[in-house]
Amino acid sequence: MKSSIFLCFFVFLFLGGNAQVRQLVTLDSNWKFINKEVAGAEKPETNTANWETVSVPHDWAIKGPFDKEIDAQKVRVTQDMEKEARMRTGRTGALPHIGIGWYRKTFELPGLKAGKKVLLVFDGAMSDAHVWLNGKEVGNHPYGYAYFYFDISDYLKDGENILAVRLENPSNSSRWYPGAGIYRKVQIIVKDETSFKQWGTFITTPFVSEEVAKVNIKSDVNGEDVRLVTDIVDADGNVVASKTSDEKFGKTIEQNIAVPHPEIWDTESPYLYTAHSKLFEGNELKDELVTRFGIRSVVYERGKGLILNGEVTKFKGVCLHHDLGPLGAAVNKAALKRQLTILKDMGCNAIRSSHNMPSHEQLELCDEMGFLFMAESFDEWAKAKVKNGYNRWFNDWAEKDVVNLVRATRNHPSIVMWSSGNEVPDQWGDEGVKRAKWLQDIFHREDPTRPVTVGMDQVANTMKNGFGAIIDVPGLNYRLPLYGEAYQRFPQGFILGSETASTVSSRGVYKFPVEEYKQKTYGDFQSSSYDLEACNWSNIPDDDFVWQDDYDWVIGEFVWTGFDYLGEPTPYNEAWPSRSSYFGICDLAGLPKDRYYLYRSRWNTKEETLHILPHWNWDGREGETTPVFVYTSYNTAELFVNGVSQGKRTKNREERLDRYRLRWMDVKYEPGTLKVVAFDDNGNPVAEQEIHTAGKPHHLELSADREVISADGKDLSYVTVSVVDKDGNLCPNADNQLNFEVSGAGEFKAVCNGDATSLEMFHIPTMKAFSGKLVVTVQSTKEAGEIELQVKGKGLKSNTIKIRSNT
Ligand code: GAL
């Protein structure tokens, strides 16, 4: 029987009025997958009857189960200042990502004419991809985060084509959960031999003023007597400038186009234009390409750092790993958008893709939502951090991987800096200094408009050996005590906190006595949300704020991390069942921890922040000292316990812990109401907040981040479920087992409670609440209609929420 599945839909990109000079086909559905070695699986005759049917993006490991033995790594992590090797469980998430996975996909390209050029483009495959078409090996690309493509024109045949992809993840190849499988999109591009080269268009805006912007477009083309017509189109679809050119410099046509009175791209109003490029041979249209770009000016100045459109702009940034918590590494645009929406509200203006190439979806969103982006390439160069890491590929592949990174992403206005590496052990030794220069030169060759950084942790050494002096933007990971000396000794005239804080906390968990600690651990494997716990090498947020606020030459920071991620459960690296991080400003479910409001109080300068911690349910602590902190955008506030004033506090720049927080250290716990009143600088009360001691868990409250989603089979609504008492107060200690049922035009996708020690699987529709909350992710189908999520828990009044899914 014909096992082939026809490409169920073609995504033709009809550009302009002239149809089909270029087709784009996304290979997303009906892939066959098996999670083991199968001899001869690349051969067309292989029987895939017992293979699973999956859609791509796909992460084969996220359904678990968690297992302590998976990739347990016995290592001495010098970056963590360890003196001896230790067994780290959960370092890579304890999910079954190790091993071999095979994918097969059958497709047809009906109407494909002889002489067409066909490219197969992967946005990323984890890892060591080997690709066959119709039984013939097309090529391989090892780095799991790299974008790559193959010309498959000569491998295609009429009718059914069989694509086979083999991936392999060895143990000891990552420091975090890398995901597994074809976790980003795969596309086929069909175009003419005479056409725009893949990733060959480079748009820059070398001159920007209110009156006019100069848009420079370099287009690499295949073809001889060609003519290029470019229209610059604004966000409303109006053509604002055009140019026709037929002069080539080698394979490149260069155009300079004036755009009068340009709308500027910035973080507040991220205005986007598109360049519509048409390539003609004689009068025949051969290719069309639409490239989105922004008009903005990016320069870096001594003593100031980034000047965006003439304004000094400090990085209020976060580092992000690529996993999406309960969804694993499989890219989903709605999940990425939710993250960025949460970060935007915090006042965050920048993202660092740590420590590898970002997804195109994430960059598109950053362009649209107004985030600055540091696009990173590697966590390792030639010297290993983990035995089977990128060090195995560096010498042969690093240049290609950097070239692909830059060419595939350089038109994104959000990218304002490249990073060639993170804490690479090559910071030591002459070879490493040469590698730093070699890589930076490749970035400069491919993109002369943006600087390059490296996140350095061996700062004392890189001050001596010349490494730090080479890098365009000296990035310091932690190492606050060396900021002053580094500024003096490095020639660039500024430094960047390329990675900061690494404060650890668990949402809604508070420990006593309230003190500052390094590497503190507790019997329940949680960290305190008073935000005073960091690692040996790191610090609390307040310490970074001081440097950012007091020294103009500190050009901003990228906090480790915006969201918790799978793997790296510091400070519980050896403590099973810890399997995900505690570093996040938000937890793995995306729920803000208290720290979110500390950053928000400083970063979001437009909106008020007034947040009280801890919760006020301390049965058994009656009469005991229970400090209260308030994170607020106001300078002064007064605290009341059951109406009794605990005094006013005002931020005090002379006291390290009182400069950014308001603290009442001597409050004695008594159940009831905790209320804070904030005052403006004239002493007028302007805002208040209160929290109440909650009674017994009574019912469930459901709230969706989006109540209307698209019926595209991909879109997501995130429903936060809170266990509340009869009056609607959050029960902050509730850990009820909850069950979920989705009906109508959607599906249950995942659930996550943010507890780094939970071994309940994300895809099974039951989970315990953690600190009274969890988040259910619901996915649309391709049918429009109403989606209903029902949540039940023993002894609790159940609840349902309705979400609309529209075409
Ligand atoms: C840094 C490293 C990050 C993460 C972090 C945890 O040294 O660059 O990847 O491991 O420490 O604090």
GROMACS .gro file of C-alpha atoms in nm, residues 185-347:
model
  163
  185LYS     CA    1   1.060   2.443   1.140
  186VAL     CA    2   1.159   2.280   0.813
  187GLN     CA    3   1.078   2.438   0.478
  188ILE     CA    4   1.124   2.376   0.109
  189ILE     CA    5   1.192   2.670  -0.118
  190VAL     CA    6   1.130   2.627  -0.490
  191LYS     CA    7   1.273   2.901  -0.709
  192ASP     CA    8   1.429   2.963  -1.044
  193GLU     CA    9   1.798   2.912  -1.122
  194THR     CA   10   1.804   3.288  -1.176
  195SER     CA   11   1.706   3.404  -0.830
  196PHE     CA   12   1.798   3.568  -0.502
  197LYS     CA   13   2.054   3.365  -0.312
  198GLN     CA   14   1.943   3.213   0.016
  199TRP     CA   15   2.006   3.463   0.299
  200GLY     CA   16   2.177   3.682   0.038
  201THR     CA   17   1.987   4.005   0.102
  202PHE     CA   18   2.130   4.249   0.353
  203ILE     CA   19   1.943   4.568   0.441
  204THR     CA   20   2.101   4.840   0.652
  205THR     CA   21   2.011   5.198   0.728
  206PRO     CA   22   2.346   5.384   0.731
  207PHE     CA   23   2.188   5.727   0.758
  208VAL     CA   24   1.879   5.808   0.961
  209SER     CA   25   1.726   6.149   1.023
  210GLU     CA   26   1.377   6.288   1.064
  211GLU     CA   27   1.379   6.413   0.705
  212VAL     CA   28   1.524   6.113   0.531
  213ALA     CA   29   1.676   5.770   0.580
  214LYS     CA   30   1.920   5.604   0.348
  215VAL     CA   31   1.833   5.239   0.302
  216ASN     CA   32   2.116   5.027   0.166
  217ILE     CA   33   2.020   4.694   0.013
  218LYS     CA   34   2.276   4.442  -0.101
  219SER     CA   35   2.121   4.153  -0.291
  220ASP     CA   36   2.325   3.848  -0.385
  221VAL     CA   37   2.179   3.698  -0.698
  222ASN     CA   38   2.230   3.405  -0.933
  223GLY     CA   39   2.193   3.508  -1.296
  224GLU     CA   40   2.364   3.722  -1.554
  225ASP     CA   41   2.165   3.993  -1.730
  226VAL     CA   42   1.934   4.070  -1.447
  227ARG     CA   43   1.748   4.375  -1.330
  228LEU     CA   44   1.635   4.436  -0.974
  229VAL     CA   45   1.327   4.639  -0.890
  230THR     CA   46   1.281   4.720  -0.522
  231ASP     CA   47   0.982   4.884  -0.360
  232ILE     CA   48   1.001   4.998   0.000
  233VAL     CA   49   0.658   4.949   0.152
  234ASP     CA   50   0.538   5.099   0.480
  235ALA     CA   51   0.331   4.924   0.745
  236ASP     CA   52   0.007   5.033   0.574
  237GLY     CA   53   0.111   4.882   0.243
  238ASN     CA   54   0.203   5.209   0.069
  239VAL     CA   55   0.507   5.215  -0.156
  240VAL     CA   56   0.721   5.495  -0.015
  241ALA     CA   57   1.028   5.458  -0.239
  242SER     CA   58   1.141   5.249  -0.535
  243LYS     CA   59   1.452   5.177  -0.729
  244THR     CA   60   1.551   4.982  -1.040
  245SER     CA   61   1.912   4.867  -1.079
  246ASP     CA   62   2.101   4.646  -1.318
  247GLU     CA   63   2.460   4.702  -1.217
  248LYS     CA   64   2.623   4.413  -1.043
  249PHE     CA   65   2.938   4.405  -0.834
  250GLY     CA   66   3.035   4.041  -0.867
  251LYS     CA   67   2.719   3.857  -0.762
  252THR     CA   68   2.580   4.152  -0.570
  253ILE     CA   69   2.343   4.428  -0.671
  254GLU     CA   70   2.366   4.722  -0.435
  255GLN     CA   71   2.092   4.980  -0.402
  256ASN     CA   72   2.075   5.298  -0.197
  257ILE     CA   73   1.723   5.421  -0.155
  258ALA     CA   74   1.608   5.739   0.016
  259VAL     CA   75   1.299   5.705   0.234
  260PRO     CA   76   1.158   6.049   0.314
  261HIS     CA   77   1.028   6.121   0.666
  262PRO     CA   78   1.088   5.769   0.789
  263GLU     CA   79   0.907   5.609   1.081
  264ILE     CA   80   1.180   5.496   1.318
  265TRP     CA   81   1.205   5.151   1.475
  266ASP     CA   82   1.264   5.168   1.849
  267THR     CA   83   1.162   4.980   2.160
  268GLU     CA   84   0.855   5.198   2.218
  269SER     CA   85   0.725   5.205   1.862
  270PRO     CA   86   0.878   4.921   1.666
  271TYR     CA   87   0.782   5.035   1.318
  272LEU     CA   88   0.857   4.791   1.037
  273TYR     CA   89   0.898   4.838   0.664
  274THR     CA   90   0.928   4.572   0.397
  275ALA     CA   91   1.147   4.568   0.090
  276HIS     CA   92   0.971   4.399  -0.203
  277SER     CA   93   1.242   4.286  -0.440
  278LYS     CA   94   1.169   4.162  -0.792
  279LEU     CA   95   1.438   4.007  -1.009
  280PHE     CA   96   1.391   4.024  -1.387
  281GLU     CA   97   1.579   3.867  -1.674
  282GLY     CA   98   1.478   4.073  -1.974
  283ASN     CA   99   1.109   4.126  -1.914
  284GLU     CA  100   1.062   3.799  -1.737
  285LEU     CA  101   1.008   3.801  -1.364
  286LYS     CA  102   1.239   3.537  -1.218
  287ASP     CA  103   1.216   3.579  -0.843
  288GLU     CA  104   1.048   3.780  -0.571
  289LEU     CA  105   1.144   3.830  -0.211
  290VAL     CA  106   0.989   4.023   0.073
  291THR     CA  107   1.229   4.127   0.349
  292ARG     CA  108   1.115   4.301   0.664
  293PHE     CA  109   1.342   4.558   0.821
  294GLY     CA  110   1.344   4.859   1.050
  295ILE     CA  111   1.491   5.204   1.010
  296ARG     CA  112   1.702   5.272   1.315
  297SER     CA  113   2.049   5.391   1.402
  298VAL     CA  114   2.269   5.189   1.633
  299VAL     CA  115   2.602   5.324   1.751
  300TYR     CA  116   2.812   5.258   2.058
  301GLU     CA  117   3.004   5.538   2.226
  302ARG     CA  118   3.275   5.547   2.489
  303GLY     CA  119   3.139   5.612   2.835
  304LYS     CA  120   2.779   5.570   2.717
  305GLY     CA  121   2.729   5.244   2.535
  306LEU     CA  122   2.435   5.193   2.301
  307ILE     CA  123   2.296   5.505   2.139
  308LEU     CA  124   1.971   5.399   1.974
  309ASN     CA  125   1.836   5.666   1.741
  310GLY     CA  126   2.042   5.928   1.921
  311GLU     CA  127   1.940   5.828   2.274
  312VAL     CA  128   2.154   5.650   2.528
  313THR     CA  129   1.972   5.322   2.585
  314LYS     CA  130   2.075   5.094   2.869
  315PHE     CA  131   2.012   4.723   2.839
  316LYS     CA  132   1.741   4.619   3.083
  317GLY     CA  133   1.775   4.269   2.957
  318VAL     CA  134   1.727   3.906   3.046
  319CYS     CA  135   1.900   3.590   2.931
  320LEU     CA  136   1.669   3.320   2.799
  321HIS     CA  137   1.728   2.955   2.731
  322HIS     CA  138   1.541   2.822   2.429
  323ASP     CA  139   1.312   2.573   2.604
  324LEU     CA  140   0.953   2.674   2.664
  325GLY     CA  141   0.912   2.494   2.996
  326PRO     CA  142   0.635   2.233   2.966
  327LEU     CA  143   0.645   2.251   2.585
  328GLY     CA  144   1.013   2.160   2.580
  329ALA     CA  145   1.227   2.287   2.296
  330ALA     CA  146   0.963   2.264   2.021
  331VAL     CA  147   0.923   2.619   1.897
  332ASN     CA  148   0.583   2.776   1.939
  333LYS     CA  149   0.526   3.139   1.852
  334ALA     CA  150   0.235   3.188   2.093
  335ALA     CA  151   0.448   3.057   2.380
  336LEU     CA  152   0.733   3.291   2.285
  337LYS     CA  153   0.494   3.583   2.255
  338ARG     CA  154   0.355   3.516   2.601
  339GLN     CA  155   0.707   3.525   2.745
  340LEU     CA  156   0.783   3.854   2.574
  341THR     CA  157   0.449   4.004   2.680
  342ILE     CA  158   0.527   3.923   3.043
  343LEU     CA  159   0.878   4.067   3.009
  344LYS     CA  160   0.757   4.382   2.835
  345ASP     CA  161   0.525   4.457   3.126
  346MET     CA  162   0.825   4.420   3.358
  347GLY     CA  163   0.997   4.696   3.163
   0.00000   0.00000   0.00000
